[in-house]
Structures are given as structure tokens and as C-alpha cells.
Coordinates of C-alpha atoms in Angstrom, one line a residue:
M218 CA 81.5 -90.2 4.4
Q219 CA 78.2 -90.2 5.5
Q220 CA 79.3 -89.8 9.3
Y221 CA 81.6 -86.6 8.1
S222 CA 78.3 -85.1 6.1
S223 CA 76.4 -85.5 9.2
L224 CA 78.4 -83.8 11.3
P225 CA 78.4 -79.8 10.3
E226 CA 74.1 -80.1 10.4
Q227 CA 74.7 -80.8 14.0
N228 CA 77.4 -77.9 14.8
S229 CA 75.3 -75.8 12.4
Q230 CA 72.2 -76.3 14.7
V231 CA 73.8 -75.8 17.4
D232 CA 75.5 -72.4 16.4
T233 CA 72.1 -70.9 15.7
T234 CA 70.2 -71.5 18.9
P235 CA 71.7 -68.4 20.7
T236 CA 71.4 -66.0 17.3
L237 CA 67.7 -66.9 17.5
L238 CA 67.0 -66.4 21.3
A239 CA 68.9 -62.7 20.8
T240 CA 66.8 -62.0 17.8
I241 CA 63.7 -63.4 19.6
Q242 CA 64.9 -60.5 22.7
Q243 CA 65.7 -57.5 20.4
L244 CA 62.2 -58.0 18.4
R245 CA 60.4 -58.0 22.4
A246 CA 62.2 -54.8 22.9
E247 CA 61.6 -53.2 20.0
L248 CA 57.7 -54.0 20.7
W249 CA 58.0 -52.8 24.0
L250 CA 59.6 -49.7 22.8
E251 CA 56.4 -49.2 20.0
S252 CA 54.1 -49.9 22.8
S253 CA 55.0 -47.5 25.2
L254 CA 55.4 -44.7 22.6
N255 CA 52.2 -46.0 21.4
K256 CA 50.3 -46.2 24.6
L257 CA 51.7 -42.5 25.5
Q258 CA 50.8 -41.1 22.0
S259 CA 47.2 -42.6 22.1
R260 CA 46.7 -40.2 26.0
L261 CA 48.1 -37.2 24.3
N262 CA 46.2 -37.7 21.3
D263 CA 43.0 -37.7 24.0
Y264 CA 44.2 -34.7 25.4
I265 CA 44.3 -32.8 22.5
L266 CA 41.3 -34.0 21.3
S267 CA 39.5 -32.7 24.2
A268 CA 41.4 -29.1 24.0
S269 CA 39.8 -28.9 20.3
A270 CA 36.6 -29.9 21.5
Y271 CA 35.9 -28.0 24.6
T272 CA 37.3 -24.7 25.2
I273 CA 39.4 -25.8 28.4
Q274 CA 42.1 -23.9 29.4
A275 CA 45.5 -24.3 28.0
E276 CA 47.6 -24.3 31.1
A277 CA 45.5 -27.3 32.3
I278 CA 45.8 -29.5 29.5
E279 CA 49.7 -28.7 29.4
A280 CA 49.9 -29.9 32.7
E281 CA 48.2 -33.3 31.9
I282 CA 50.4 -33.4 29.2
F283 CA 53.6 -33.0 31.5
Q284 CA 52.6 -35.3 33.9
T285 CA 50.9 -38.0 31.9
V286 CA 54.7 -38.2 29.9
V287 CA 56.4 -38.5 33.1
D288 CA 53.8 -41.4 34.7
E289 CA 54.0 -43.5 31.5
L290 CA 58.0 -43.3 31.2
D291 CA 57.8 -44.7 34.7
I292 CA 55.6 -47.4 33.8
A293 CA 57.6 -48.4 31.0
L294 CA 60.9 -48.4 33.1
N295 CA 59.8 -50.1 35.7
N296 CA 59.3 -47.8 38.5
S297 CA 62.5 -45.3 37.4
R298 CA 62.5 -41.8 38.7
V299 CA 61.2 -39.6 35.7
A300 CA 60.6 -35.5 35.8
I301 CA 60.3 -32.3 33.6
A302 CA 61.7 -29.3 34.8
L303 CA 60.2 -25.8 33.7
P304 CA 62.8 -23.1 33.0
Q305 CA 62.1 -19.9 35.4
P306 CA 61.2 -16.7 33.2
Q307 CA 64.4 -14.0 33.5
T308 CA 66.6 -16.7 35.4
K309 CA 69.2 -19.1 34.4
F310 CA 67.1 -21.7 36.5
A311 CA 64.7 -24.3 36.2
Q312 CA 62.2 -26.1 38.7
V313 CA 60.9 -29.7 39.0
C314 CA 57.5 -29.3 38.5
Y315 CA 56.3 -32.7 37.6
V316 CA 57.6 -35.9 38.8
S317 CA 56.5 -39.8 38.0
S318 CA 54.7 -40.9 41.3
S319 CA 56.4 -44.0 41.5
P320 CA 56.6 -45.2 45.2
S321 CA 60.2 -45.1 44.6
P322 CA 62.5 -43.0 47.0
V323 CA 63.9 -39.8 45.4
I324 CA 67.1 -40.5 43.9
E325 CA 70.2 -38.4 42.8
V326 CA 71.2 -37.5 39.3
M327 CA 74.8 -36.5 38.8
P328 CA 75.6 -33.5 36.1
Q329 CA 79.6 -33.5 36.7
K330 CA 81.5 -35.3 39.3
G331 CA 81.1 -34.0 42.7
K332 CA 77.7 -32.9 42.3
K333 CA 74.7 -34.3 43.2
L334 CA 70.9 -33.2 42.0
R335 CA 67.9 -34.8 44.0
L336 CA 64.7 -35.1 41.8
K337 CA 62.0 -33.9 43.8
L338 CA 59.0 -31.3 43.6
A339 CA 59.8 -28.0 43.5
Q340 CA 63.6 -28.5 43.3
I341 CA 65.8 -26.0 41.7
I342 CA 68.1 -26.8 39.0
E343 CA 70.7 -24.7 36.7
I344 CA 70.1 -24.8 33.2
E345 CA 73.6 -25.5 32.8
D346 CA 73.5 -28.3 34.8
L347 CA 70.8 -29.6 33.0
Q348 CA 73.1 -29.2 29.9
H349 CA 75.6 -31.1 31.4
L350 CA 72.8 -34.3 31.9
A351 CA 72.2 -33.9 28.4
N352 CA 75.3 -34.0 26.7
Q353 CA 76.4 -37.2 29.0
Q354 CA 76.9 -40.8 27.5
P355 CA 74.4 -41.6 27.7
P356 CA 72.1 -38.9 28.5
S357 CA 70.1 -38.3 31.4
A358 CA 68.3 -34.8 30.0
W359 CA 66.6 -34.4 27.0
P360 CA 65.0 -30.8 26.0
L361 CA 61.9 -30.3 24.8
N362 CA 61.8 -28.1 22.0
I363 CA 59.0 -25.9 20.3
D364 CA 60.3 -23.6 17.4
S365 CA 64.0 -23.2 18.6
D366 CA 62.6 -22.4 22.4
I367 CA 63.2 -25.1 24.9
M368 CA 60.0 -25.3 26.8
G369 CA 61.2 -27.7 29.3
W370 CA 63.6 -30.4 30.3
L371 CA 62.8 -34.2 30.3
I372 CA 65.0 -36.1 33.2
I373 CA 65.7 -39.7 34.3
A374 CA 67.2 -40.4 36.8
K375 CA 69.6 -43.9 37.0
A376 CA 67.9 -46.8 38.7
Q377 CA 70.0 -48.6 41.2
R378 CA 69.0 -51.7 39.9
E379 CA 68.2 -52.0 36.4
L380 CA 65.3 -53.9 35.6
L381 CA 65.1 -53.6 32.2
T382 CA 66.9 -56.3 29.8
T383 CA 69.7 -55.7 27.7
S384 CA 67.7 -55.3 24.6
Q385 CA 65.8 -52.9 26.6
V386 CA 68.7 -50.9 27.8
Q387 CA 69.9 -50.4 24.3
L388 CA 67.0 -48.9 23.3
K389 CA 66.5 -46.7 26.5
S390 CA 68.0 -43.6 24.4
Q391 CA 65.6 -44.1 21.7
L392 CA 62.6 -44.2 24.1
F393 CA 63.4 -40.7 25.3
T394 CA 64.5 -39.3 22.7
R395 CA 61.0 -39.9 21.0
V396 CA 59.1 -39.4 24.2
A397 CA 60.5 -36.0 24.2
Q398 CA 59.2 -35.3 20.4
Q399 CA 55.8 -36.8 21.3
C400 CA 55.8 -34.5 24.3
A401 CA 57.0 -31.4 22.1
D402 CA 54.3 -32.3 19.2
A403 CA 51.7 -32.2 21.3
L404 CA 52.4 -29.4 23.2
T405 CA 52.9 -27.6 19.5
Q406 CA 49.5 -28.7 18.8
L407 CA 48.5 -27.1 21.9
K408 CA 49.3 -24.1 21.3
Q409 CA 48.0 -24.1 17.5
I410 CA 44.3 -25.0 18.6
Q411 CA 44.3 -22.3 21.5
S412 CA 46.0 -20.2 19.1
W413 CA 42.7 -21.1 16.6
Q414 CA 40.3 -21.1 19.2
Q415 CA 41.7 -17.5 20.5
L416 CA 40.8 -16.6 16.4
S417 CA 37.5 -18.0 16.3
Q418 CA 36.4 -16.0 19.7
N419 CA 37.4 -12.8 18.2
I420 CA 35.6 -14.1 15.1
G421 CA 32.7 -14.4 16.8
S422 CA 33.0 -10.7 18.7
S423 CA 33.9 -9.0 15.4
N424 CA 30.8 -10.6 13.8
Q425 CA 28.6 -9.7 16.6
E426 CA 30.3 -6.4 16.3
L427 CA 29.6 -6.1 12.7
E428 CA 26.3 -7.2 13.4
K429 CA 25.3 -4.7 16.0
T430 CA 27.0 -2.1 13.8
N431 CA 24.6 -3.2 10.6
Q432 CA 21.5 -2.8 12.6
L433 CA 22.6 0.7 13.4
K434 CA 23.6 1.4 10.2
N435 CA 20.0 0.1 8.9
Q436 CA 18.1 2.1 12.0
F437 CA 20.5 5.3 11.1
L438 CA 19.7 5.2 7.4
A439 CA 15.9 4.5 8.2
N440 CA 15.8 7.9 10.8
T441 CA 17.9 9.9 8.3
S442 CA 16.1 8.6 4.9
H443 CA 12.6 10.0 7.3
E444 CA 14.4 13.2 8.4
I445 CA 15.6 13.9 4.9
R446 CA 12.2 13.4 2.9
T447 CA 10.1 14.9 6.0
P448 CA 11.3 18.6 5.0
L449 CA 12.2 17.7 1.5
S450 CA 8.6 16.8 1.5
S451 CA 7.8 20.3 2.5
I452 CA 10.3 22.5 0.4
I453 CA 8.9 20.6 -2.6
G454 CA 5.0 20.5 -2.0
F455 CA 5.1 24.4 -0.8
T456 CA 7.4 24.9 -4.0
H457 CA 4.9 23.4 -6.1
L458 CA 1.5 25.5 -4.8
L459 CA 4.0 28.9 -5.2
L460 CA 4.3 27.7 -8.7
A461 CA 0.9 26.6 -9.3
Q462 CA -1.2 28.4 -12.0
G463 CA -4.0 30.3 -11.0
Y464 CA -3.4 29.8 -7.0
E465 CA -2.6 33.4 -5.9
P466 CA -2.1 33.0 -2.0
T467 CA -2.4 36.1 -0.2
R468 CA 1.0 38.2 0.9
E469 CA 1.0 36.8 4.4
R470 CA 0.1 33.3 3.3
H471 CA 3.0 33.4 0.6
Q472 CA 5.7 34.5 3.2
E473 CA 4.2 31.9 5.9
Y474 CA 5.0 29.3 2.8
L475 CA 8.7 30.8 2.2
N476 CA 9.3 30.4 6.1
I477 CA 8.3 27.2 5.8
I478 CA 10.7 26.2 2.8
Q479 CA 13.1 28.4 4.6
S480 CA 13.0 26.4 7.7
S481 CA 13.2 23.0 5.9
G482 CA 16.3 23.6 4.3
K483 CA 18.1 24.9 7.3
H484 CA 16.8 21.2 9.2
L485 CA 18.0 19.6 5.8
L486 CA 21.3 21.5 6.7
A487 CA 21.6 20.8 10.4
L488 CA 20.7 17.0 9.4
I489 CA 24.1 16.9 7.0
N490 CA 26.5 19.3 9.3
D491 CA 25.8 16.4 12.1
I492 CA 26.6 13.6 9.9
L493 CA 29.7 15.5 8.4
D494 CA 30.8 16.9 11.7
L495 CA 31.1 12.9 12.8
S496 CA 32.9 11.9 9.7
K497 CA 35.4 14.9 9.9
I498 CA 36.0 14.2 13.5
E499 CA 36.7 10.4 13.0
A500 CA 38.7 10.9 10.2
N501 CA 40.6 13.6 12.4
Q502 CA 40.1 16.7 9.7
L503 CA 37.6 18.7 12.2
E504 CA 38.9 22.3 12.2
V505 CA 38.5 23.9 15.7
Q506 CA 39.2 27.7 15.7
Q507 CA 40.0 28.6 19.3
E508 CA 39.7 32.0 20.8
E509 CA 38.8 33.7 23.8
I510 CA 35.0 33.6 24.8
N511 CA 32.6 35.6 26.4
V512 CA 30.8 32.6 28.2
P513 CA 28.0 35.1 29.8
E514 CA 27.0 36.0 25.9
V515 CA 27.2 32.8 24.5
C516 CA 25.1 31.2 27.0
R517 CA 22.5 34.1 26.4
N518 CA 22.7 33.3 23.1
V519 CA 21.8 29.7 23.0
L520 CA 19.4 30.1 25.6
A521 CA 17.7 32.8 23.0
L522 CA 17.7 30.0 20.0
V523 CA 15.8 27.1 22.3
K524 CA 13.4 29.6 23.8
E525 CA 10.3 29.5 21.0
K526 CA 10.6 25.4 21.2
A527 CA 10.7 26.4 24.9
A528 CA 7.7 28.1 25.4
N529 CA 5.5 26.1 22.5
K530 CA 5.6 23.2 25.4
G531 CA 4.9 25.6 28.4
L532 CA 8.8 25.2 29.7
K533 CA 10.7 27.3 31.7
L534 CA 14.2 28.3 31.0
Q535 CA 16.4 28.5 33.6
L536 CA 20.3 30.1 33.4
E537 CA 22.5 29.7 36.8
L538 CA 25.6 31.6 35.8
D539 CA 28.6 31.9 38.4
S540 CA 29.7 35.3 38.7
T541 CA 33.3 34.5 38.5
V542 CA 33.0 32.6 35.0
K543 CA 33.6 35.4 32.6
T544 CA 35.7 33.7 29.9
L545 CA 37.8 30.6 28.3
I546 CA 39.4 29.8 25.4
A547 CA 37.0 27.2 22.6
D548 CA 35.8 27.1 19.5
P549 CA 32.7 29.7 19.6
L550 CA 30.5 28.1 17.1
R551 CA 31.5 24.5 18.6
L552 CA 30.8 25.1 21.9
K553 CA 27.4 26.9 20.4
Q554 CA 26.8 23.4 19.0
M555 CA 27.8 21.2 21.9
L556 CA 25.4 23.4 24.4
L557 CA 22.6 23.7 21.8
N558 CA 22.4 19.9 20.9
L559 CA 22.2 19.3 25.1
L560 CA 19.4 21.7 25.1
F561 CA 17.6 21.0 22.0
N562 CA 17.5 17.1 23.8
A563 CA 16.4 18.5 27.1
V564 CA 13.5 20.6 25.5
K565 CA 12.4 17.5 23.1
F566 CA 12.5 14.9 26.6
T567 CA 10.6 17.3 28.8
C568 CA 6.8 17.3 28.9
N569 CA 6.6 19.9 31.5
G570 CA 8.2 21.5 34.1
E571 CA 11.6 23.5 33.4
V572 CA 15.4 23.1 31.2
G573 CA 18.5 25.2 32.8
L574 CA 21.6 25.6 31.9
Q575 CA 24.4 25.9 34.9
V576 CA 27.6 27.0 34.6
V577 CA 30.4 26.9 37.4
P578 CA 33.7 27.0 37.6
Q579 CA 35.7 23.7 38.7
G580 CA 39.1 24.4 39.2
E581 CA 41.0 24.9 35.9
F582 CA 38.2 23.9 33.7
V583 CA 34.3 25.1 33.5
S584 CA 31.1 23.3 33.7
F585 CA 28.5 23.8 31.4
T586 CA 25.4 21.5 33.1
V587 CA 22.1 21.0 31.0
W588 CA 19.2 20.3 33.4
D589 CA 15.7 19.1 32.9
T590 CA 12.6 17.7 34.6
G591 CA 12.1 15.4 31.9
I592 CA 11.3 11.6 31.3
G593 CA 14.9 10.8 32.5
I594 CA 16.9 7.7 31.3
S595 CA 17.3 4.3 32.2
K596 CA 20.8 3.0 33.1
T597 CA 20.5 0.6 30.3
D598 CA 20.0 3.1 27.9
Q599 CA 22.8 5.4 29.4
A600 CA 25.3 2.9 28.7
Q601 CA 24.9 3.3 24.8
L602 CA 23.9 7.0 25.0
F603 CA 27.3 7.9 23.3
Q604 CA 27.1 5.2 20.8
P605 CA 26.6 6.4 16.9
Y606 CA 23.2 6.5 15.8
F607 CA 21.8 5.4 19.0
Q608 CA 18.6 6.8 20.1
I609 CA 15.9 6.6 23.1
A610 CA 12.4 5.6 22.4
N611 CA 10.7 8.9 22.6
S612 CA 6.9 8.8 24.5
V613 CA 7.2 12.7 24.9
T614 CA 6.8 13.1 21.2
T615 CA 5.1 11.8 18.6
R616 CA 7.9 10.6 16.5
D617 CA 11.9 10.0 17.1
E618 CA 13.5 13.2 15.5
G619 CA 17.5 13.6 14.4
T620 CA 19.8 10.9 13.5
G621 CA 21.2 9.7 17.1
L622 CA 24.4 11.7 16.4
G623 CA 24.3 14.3 18.5
L624 CA 25.6 13.5 21.4
V625 CA 27.9 11.5 20.2
V626 CA 29.4 14.8 18.3
T627 CA 29.1 16.6 21.2
K628 CA 31.6 14.2 23.3
K629 CA 33.9 14.3 20.5
L630 CA 34.2 17.8 20.4
A631 CA 34.4 18.1 24.3
E632 CA 37.0 15.7 24.1
I633 CA 38.7 17.9 21.2
H634 CA 38.8 20.7 23.4
G635 CA 41.0 18.5 26.0
G636 CA 37.4 18.0 27.8
S637 CA 34.7 15.8 28.5
V638 CA 30.8 15.0 28.8
E639 CA 28.8 13.3 32.1
V640 CA 25.7 12.3 32.4
K641 CA 23.2 11.7 35.6
S642 CA 19.6 10.4 35.3
D643 CA 17.1 8.5 36.6
V644 CA 13.6 7.3 34.9
N645 CA 11.1 10.2 35.3
C646 CA 13.6 12.3 37.5
G647 CA 15.2 14.4 35.2
S648 CA 18.2 14.3 33.5
R649 CA 21.9 16.2 34.0
F650 CA 24.2 16.6 31.0
T651 CA 27.3 18.7 32.1
I652 CA 29.9 19.7 29.4
I653 CA 34.0 19.9 31.4
L654 CA 36.2 22.1 29.3
P655 CA 39.3 23.4 30.4
V656 CA 39.5 27.4 31.0
R657 CA 42.9 27.6 29.0
P658 CA 44.4 25.0 26.6
V659 CA 47.6 26.7 26.4
T660 CA 49.1 23.9 24.4
E661 CA 45.7 24.1 21.8
V662 CA 45.9 28.0 22.0
E663 CA 49.4 28.1 21.1
E664 CA 49.1 25.6 17.8
N665 CA 46.2 27.7 16.5
R666 CA 47.9 31.0 16.8
Q667 CA 50.8 29.7 15.2
A668 CA 48.3 28.1 12.1
Q669 CA 46.9 31.4 11.9
V670 CA 50.3 33.2 11.3
D671 CA 51.3 30.4 8.7
A672 CA 48.1 31.3 6.9
E673 CA 48.1 35.1 7.7
D674 CA 52.1 34.5 5.9
I675 CA 50.9 33.0 2.8
T676 CA 47.8 35.5 2.0
P677 CA 48.8 37.8 -0.8
V678 CA 46.5 40.4 0.1
S679 CA 47.1 43.4 2.9
L680 CA 44.7 43.3 5.9
D681 CA 44.2 46.9 5.1
V682 CA 42.0 46.0 2.3
I683 CA 40.7 49.6 0.4
P684 CA 37.6 48.8 -1.6
S685 CA 37.4 49.4 -5.2
S686 CA 34.8 51.4 -7.3
N687 CA 34.8 48.9 -9.8
F688 CA 31.6 47.0 -8.9
S689 CA 32.0 44.5 -12.2
I690 CA 31.9 40.9 -10.4
L691 CA 33.1 38.2 -12.4
L692 CA 31.3 34.7 -11.5
V693 CA 32.6 31.2 -12.3
E694 CA 30.0 29.1 -11.7
D695 CA 28.5 25.4 -13.9
D696 CA 25.7 24.7 -11.5
L697 CA 23.0 26.8 -12.9
P698 CA 20.9 27.1 -9.7
N699 CA 23.6 28.3 -7.5
G700 CA 24.8 30.6 -10.6
K701 CA 21.7 32.3 -10.8
L702 CA 20.9 32.5 -7.3
M703 CA 24.0 35.1 -6.7
Q704 CA 23.5 36.5 -10.3
T705 CA 20.5 37.9 -9.2
F706 CA 21.1 38.5 -5.4
L707 CA 24.5 40.3 -6.2
E708 CA 22.9 42.0 -9.0
R709 CA 19.8 43.1 -6.6
L710 CA 22.4 44.5 -4.1
G711 CA 23.7 46.9 -7.0
Y712 CA 26.9 45.0 -8.6
H713 CA 27.3 44.1 -12.2
V714 CA 27.5 40.5 -12.7
T715 CA 29.1 38.5 -15.8
W716 CA 27.8 34.8 -15.3
I717 CA 30.4 31.9 -16.7
K718 CA 30.2 28.6 -16.8
N719 CA 34.3 27.2 -17.0
A720 CA 37.6 28.7 -16.7
T721 CA 38.0 28.5 -21.0
E722 CA 34.9 31.3 -20.8
M723 CA 36.7 33.1 -17.6
R724 CA 40.5 33.7 -19.6
A725 CA 38.3 34.6 -22.8
I726 CA 36.2 37.6 -20.6
L727 CA 39.3 38.7 -18.7
S728 CA 41.2 39.2 -22.0
Q729 CA 38.5 41.5 -22.9
Q730 CA 37.8 43.5 -19.2
K731 CA 39.2 43.7 -15.4
P732 CA 36.8 42.9 -13.0
G733 CA 36.4 44.5 -9.8
L734 CA 36.1 40.8 -8.1
I735 CA 36.1 37.1 -9.1
L736 CA 33.6 34.9 -7.4
I737 CA 34.5 31.6 -8.5
D738 CA 33.8 27.8 -7.8
I739 CA 36.8 25.4 -6.7
Q740 CA 35.2 22.2 -8.5
L741 CA 34.9 23.6 -12.3
P742 CA 34.0 21.2 -15.4
D743 CA 37.4 21.6 -17.4
E744 CA 39.8 22.7 -14.6
N745 CA 40.5 22.9 -11.0
G746 CA 39.7 26.4 -10.0
L747 CA 42.4 26.5 -7.6
K748 CA 44.5 25.9 -10.0
V749 CA 43.0 28.7 -12.0
V750 CA 43.6 31.4 -9.6
Q751 CA 47.6 29.8 -9.1
Q752 CA 48.0 30.5 -12.6
L753 CA 46.2 34.2 -12.4
R754 CA 48.5 35.4 -9.6
Q755 CA 51.4 34.4 -11.5
Q756 CA 50.2 37.3 -14.1
P757 CA 50.8 40.7 -12.9
E758 CA 47.7 42.5 -14.2
Y759 CA 45.7 39.6 -12.4
Q760 CA 47.2 39.9 -8.8
M761 CA 45.7 42.5 -7.4
I762 CA 42.0 41.4 -8.0
P763 CA 40.2 40.2 -4.8
V764 CA 39.0 36.6 -5.3
I765 CA 36.4 34.7 -3.4
A766 CA 36.4 30.6 -3.8
Q767 CA 33.3 29.5 -2.9
T768 CA 33.0 25.5 -2.6
A769 CA 30.4 22.5 -1.4
M770 CA 33.8 21.2 -0.1
A771 CA 34.1 21.8 3.8
M772 CA 36.9 19.6 5.1
K773 CA 40.1 20.0 7.3
G774 CA 42.6 21.9 4.9
D775 CA 40.4 23.7 2.3
R776 CA 40.5 27.0 4.1
E777 CA 44.0 26.9 3.7
A778 CA 44.7 25.2 0.5
C779 CA 42.2 28.6 -0.9
I780 CA 44.6 31.0 0.8
A781 CA 47.8 29.2 -0.6
A782 CA 46.4 29.1 -4.1
G783 CA 46.0 32.8 -3.4
V784 CA 42.2 33.2 -2.6
N785 CA 41.2 36.2 -0.8
E786 CA 38.1 34.8 0.8
Y787 CA 36.4 31.2 1.5
I788 CA 32.9 30.6 1.4
S789 CA 31.3 27.0 1.7
K790 CA 27.9 26.0 0.4
P791 CA 25.3 26.1 0.9
L792 CA 25.3 30.1 0.6
D793 CA 25.2 32.1 3.6
L794 CA 23.8 35.3 1.7
P795 CA 24.4 37.6 4.3
L796 CA 28.2 36.6 4.9
L797 CA 28.6 36.7 0.8
S798 CA 27.1 40.4 0.9
A799 CA 29.9 41.3 3.5
L800 CA 32.5 39.1 2.1
V801 CA 32.1 41.2 -1.5
A802 CA 31.3 44.6 -0.1
K803 CA 34.7 44.3 1.9
Y804 CA 36.6 44.7 -1.7
I805 CA 33.8 46.6 -3.6
K806 CA 32.2 49.7 -2.6
L807 CA 29.1 50.6 -4.0
P808 CA 27.6 54.1 -5.7
L809 CA 25.1 55.6 -3.0
Q810 CA 21.8 54.9 -4.5
E811 CA 19.5 57.2 -5.9
S812 CA 17.2 57.6 -2.9
E813 CA 20.4 58.0 -0.5
T814 CA 21.6 60.7 -2.4
E815 CA 18.4 62.6 -2.5
N816 CA 18.1 62.1 1.5
S817 CA 21.4 63.3 1.5

């Protein structure tokens, strides 16, 4: 019995030996698999860290990743041929761009019977053949997928003599699949890093631009504050003198003070207009009323406006006008604004010598060149000359004037007209600013004519105006200073003015009397002035009363909105009193004054 019991133990011991050896081989194969993958992953991590730490071209890192994959696989497979083929854009082919560096000869793979592919650099392979290799059992190719896109193909040639153990051969397919995934993951991370770096660069550039803009804004606010406070100081100071009890200046001095107040007010208005013009241009809300312009007349007018400033500095003004330049299509006010901006700048930066305006034809264009013999402009300053708020340091005058917006507005106005602005200058050699405008911009002219036709179509009043003998005016204005100004001015002209503050009072007055004209503010405290006019036009008894709208708004579309509401005329604040007088006289005929009757 004891002998029988010992036999099974001996047999059991013999049977377990092959199993143990197989287990050891399996463990060694798995260790080989994980070791190969860990080594590759470690190298890939180094490349990713380098890409994140330094600004390196993504293409160079990508090339290193691909080459490392084929080299590490070559080592793990004991000198088997490994390659990576990259798809060619817009084709059905791929090109072998990376091969392992083993000394083995060029090896062939067979995607299908009777067809062989050589794994060597620059070898062209059809995508269909790579798909066949991927579908073989076991596969010989693995796609490198990134976000459902195939970035490349990992290709393994079958070795002529297998150098791996049986257990390792069984894990080859798993090795290739996981290597392909590691490669794809590394490329995805590289792509993300590149995206983050680009985003970081964009943020850095944006921060620099914001910082520069902020500096320009602060400079602009400082300049604007200075420019606003200076004329305000004159207005408030001289008004105080005129109102002071016990101070009775001579008539000449009284007139001088009033001229200073008026001049300072006009300076403030010009400053505000520059700021508003730039805002309207950038918002695409600037109105350009194009018409045929008498070029010689405009040029003489702008030089006349600059004449006094130039004379005060002892500068000579020159006008060189080509005799063939007679007319062009443009906005006359905007053309004057552009020329005056350049001429005043020329006078401002010229200590002695001359300032001139030269007008010559250039084919289908006309060039207006403002030149001077002033201090000139450096190349550095020229690069920033048309940036908002930029001002050149001026050694000629005692302080900077303006807001740094004149040239910006001039350039944008020229572009709106289909033209451009050029500058040529050298330090201490004067400057030449040239506005180039088309003679006849057909598209803009036709659009403007159509807009005028549309406006005429919705105007409720005939162009043939017969002035009324009813010289009573109903003034609807809630602002006390402006209301007092208009009432005083119109009454001095001989009109009877009834001044009320809101729409409710207006309706009460209209129920009692019928004025010859209504002068109404658009923004009233209780209702919108345009809606009030619309309501009036719906009632027959008020349809023929002329209405003039006056408002502080001056944006694109305001005039059209007023006309569409039933307004006859439109005038913006600050009020041009002579213009207001002309508009009112268009609809009301005043009786002859006593002095005029006697003279007749």
C-alpha cells in the first residue's frame, strides 16, 4: 500500500515541469512586452515635455516621435524591418517616410497574393494595399488614428527568420496595437500642446495690443482733457468778467471777450466733431453726401480759412492748381475737412517758410498734396502716423494741440470716398501729404442719388414752398438754456414765439391756436418727439403745419428718420443760428419792418 501511495506523487512531480516552464516563458514574454512599451513611452514622454517646455517646431517633434517608434520596435523585435507611411494629401497613396535603422536589407511585404511592397524610404504605397495589410491575420499594418483621422500607418515586415520566442510571437499583435496607440496618443498631446502654445502667443499678442491701446487711450484722455479745459477756462472766465458787478469794459473790450467766448466754443465743437467722426466711421454710420464739386473754389476757400494762422507765423501760402482739374464727385464738407486737417497740421509744424496746396490730375483720380517746409517726420513716427490718438512731439509750438485724431479721420474719409492718403517726409526737410480721390465714383454717386430720391418720396411737403404769413412759432424744447436762446433769437427777428417744455403742453396749445411753424426737439421728457410728429401728421388739421426738428443726435439715419416721421427740416445741435433763421424764413414770411416801410 505504501508503494502505491508513493507513485502518484512521483508522477505529479513529472507532469508539472512543462507547465512551470511555459509559465516562466509566458512571464518573460509579458515582461518583454511591458518593458518595450515602457521604454518607448518614456522616450515619447521626453519629447512631449520638451515640446511643452520650449517653443519647438511641431513638425520636428513629430518626426522625432515617428522615428523613435520605428527604432524602438526594431530593437524589441530583434532587427525586424519597421516603417511608418504617411498619407499624401488629396491622393489615394501614402509614402514611407520613416524606417527602422537596423542593418537588415530592404524587406518586402505582401498585401495580397502576387503583389509585393518594398519597405524603403520614399516608397509609394496605395492606401488600399495598406488596408489589406491591416486586415490580414495576423496584421502587418496598423492605422495611427487621431480624432477619427488616419495620420499614418505603422507597417511591420515579416522576418525571414523568427528570432522571438513562441510566447513573444503570441504577444506581437498586442505589442503593435499598443505601440500604435502610444504613438497616436503622443501625436494628440503634441497637437494639444501646439494649440495651447498658439493660444498663449495670441493671448500675449492681445495683451500687448491691449496695453498699447490702454496707453494710447490714457494719452488721448489726457490730451482731450487739456483741450477741453483750455477753451472752457476762457468761456467761463470771460463770462464771469462780463457778469461781474461793477466791471464795465469798453465796447471794444466787450466785443473782444465775446469773440474769445465764441472762438473757444467753436474749438470745443471741432474737438467733439473729431471724436464723433471717428466713432461714426468705425461704426459705419458716417453719412457722405456726394455731389459735383467746384475744385478751384473749394481749394481757395480752405486756404482762406488757413490764411490768418499762417500770417501769424509769417508763413507764405501757395496754391498750385492744374487748369484741367475743374470738378469731381465727393462730399464738399468732408473734402474741406480733409484739406483743412492737413493744412492746419502743416502750419502747426512749420516755423518758417511756406505751406502749399498742389492739385493735379492722375488719370481717373485727382491728387491734393499739402506740402510744407517744416520740421518733417521721422520714419519711426510715420509708421504710427495714422494710428488713433498718436501725436508727434512738436518742438515748434509750446504745447500739443488737438487729440491725435485728425489724420486718422482724414485717412478714413478718403477711403470712404474710394481714395487713399500718402505721406512723404524727412526730418528737417518738410512733409508732403497727398489725398488721392477718384474723379467720379459711379457706384457711390448712383447710391447717393437713389437715397435722395427715396428721401424725397417720403417727404410730406412739396418742394415748392409758399411762405406763410402766420409768423407765430411753437417752440417745444425742455432744455432751458437752448430754449431761451432760440426764443430770444427768433423774437429779435420779429417772430412771435410760444415756448413750452413737453408734448403734453404742446397738445394743449395746439387745441387753442394754430402756429405758422413748430420747432420741436426730438428728445422730450414725456414722449419721443418723432412719435409726436407722426401723431400730428395723422390729423388733417395739422398735416400742413411746417415742422423743424432739432436734436443733439447726429448719427447716420437720423435725418432719414426725421423725414419719415413727417418732419420738413432737420437741424442738429449746437445750433447754427443763421441756418435756423434761413430754415424758418423758408416757411414764414415776416411783415416788413417800420424802417423798411418808411424807406420804401
